Amino acid sequence: MDFIDLKSQYAALRENINARIQRVLDHGQYIMGPEVQELETKLAAFTGSKHCITVSSGTEALLISLMALGLKPGEEVITTPFTFAATAEMIVLAGGKPVFVDIDPATCNIDASLIESKITPKTRAIMPVSLYGQVADMAEINAIAARHGLPVIEDAAQSFGASYQGGKSCNLSTLGCTSFFPSKPLGCYGDGGAIFTNDDALAKACREIRVHGQSQRYTHTRVGVGGRMDTLQCAVVLGKLDRFEWELAQRRRLGARYGELLAAVPGVRLLAERADRDCVWAQYTVFVQNRAAVQEALKQQGIPTAVHYPKPLHHQVAYAEHCCPDCCPNSVQAGDQVMSLPMSPDLTEAQVDRVVAALAQAVGN
């Protein structure tokens, strides 16, 4: 059993993907070819955003967004420590300081009720992460941001396709950033990402920054980066789009099956799913005690697992200076207990049942 089954997905989409790649090979425009604009138009329509700017990775999407906002050295960006390093990494590389706010232990997303107390005169933005495929409490976060005149950047690397109060992830705040890393809900075959916004000025800034700050060829109006998404990777995503709605429905269905079966298993705690949103289960994650032993027991039965993430960022050497070690206890506890199970659209119900039976046995021993 694969943790994420990309081989079956490719087998189902082989004709579409191969034709898309061949088209790029035939026209030879490997950088900023026509597939780039086509993908941006289709993704903007999918989210309901006015603008989509494809970039070289989800990480670069965060950096370019912060640069577009004009983050200055020493300014603060409020975020969560329970996330992949890229979230805080880009704040630091842009010259800012990450200010960590603990998570809601039920969802593992940032606890919106704790954000306002961390706002200072140096705060420049709020960057919630929509972890595991479920959108953070964006209404509450946007309300706090509005009271203080702050922009919000949704780190939606794991939640593209998810819905929240009638809207789509990536179109819920000032800027939305996602990743097309192969394991994401919508992935390419390398690195890729996108920025979404309804602000014309920010969109213009992002488009210029991704091509070394150029407003036109060899006219550098701002400091930028080499942040373009390759035409070939855009072609791969275009080849997957026709099946994407089906895949999202499968993720929701399989997530619901996992949840229904695991609810009866003592020793396994499930993530809470809020009623006003759905989850696209980029990772199907549960909480268990004695995780290492449970993982080993599952491994012996041929069932792969992963941990997203074992150590929160404020306990990482690179970011420890930005936070006291005891300020985010829920993040630390989650890091000790979370475990992700196999999840992909082509997972079968029989495979889900097998995983659940094995997990029940592992936590019962």
mmCIF file with all atom_site columns, N, CA, C and O in Angstrom, residues 149 289 314 348:
data_model
loop_
_atom_site.group_PDB
_atom_site.id
_atom_site.type_symbol
_atom_site.label_atom_id
_atom_site.label_alt_id
_atom_site.label_comp_id
_atom_site.label_asym_id
_atom_site.label_entity_id
_atom_site.label_seq_id
_atom_site.pdbx_PDB_ins_code
_atom_site.Cartn_x
_atom_site.Cartn_y
_atom_site.Cartn_z
_atom_site.occupancy
_atom_site.B_iso_or_equiv
_atom_site.pdbx_formal_charge
_atom_site.auth_seq_id
_atom_site.auth_comp_id
_atom_site.auth_asym_id
_atom_site.auth_atom_id
_atom_site.pdbx_PDB_model_num
ATOM 1  N N  . GLY A 1 149 ? -6.233  46.787 10.777 1.00 0.00 ? 149 GLY A N  1
ATOM 2  C CA . GLY A 1 149 ? -5.723  47.214 9.479  1.00 0.00 ? 149 GLY A CA 1
ATOM 3  C C  . GLY A 1 149 ? -4.602  46.348 8.941  1.00 0.00 ? 149 GLY A C  1
ATOM 4  O O  . GLY A 1 149 ? -3.650  46.846 8.330  1.00 0.00 ? 149 GLY A O  1
ATOM 5  N N  . GLN A 1 289 ? -1.342  7.659  21.301 1.00 0.00 ? 289 GLN A N  1
ATOM 6  C CA . GLN A 1 289 ? -0.265  7.569  22.279 1.00 0.00 ? 289 GLN A CA 1
ATOM 7  C C  . GLN A 1 289 ? 0.754   6.529  21.786 1.00 0.00 ? 289 GLN A C  1
ATOM 8  O O  . GLN A 1 289 ? 0.446   5.702  20.921 1.00 0.00 ? 289 GLN A O  1
ATOM 9  N N  . HIS A 1 314 ? 8.806   26.456 17.057 1.00 0.00 ? 314 HIS A N  1
ATOM 10 C CA . HIS A 1 314 ? 9.451   27.189 18.153 1.00 0.00 ? 314 HIS A CA 1
ATOM 11 C C  . HIS A 1 314 ? 10.398  26.291 18.951 1.00 0.00 ? 314 HIS A C  1
ATOM 12 O O  . HIS A 1 314 ? 11.144  26.789 19.797 1.00 0.00 ? 314 HIS A O  1
ATOM 13 N N  . THR A 1 348 ? -8.892  2.534  -1.895 1.00 0.00 ? 348 THR A N  1
ATOM 14 C CA . THR A 1 348 ? -10.166 1.808  -1.926 1.00 0.00 ? 348 THR A CA 1
ATOM 15 C C  . THR A 1 348 ? -10.759 1.703  -0.523 1.00 0.00 ? 348 THR A C  1
ATOM 16 O O  . THR A 1 348 ? -10.049 1.846  0.479  1.00 0.00 ? 348 THR A O  1
#
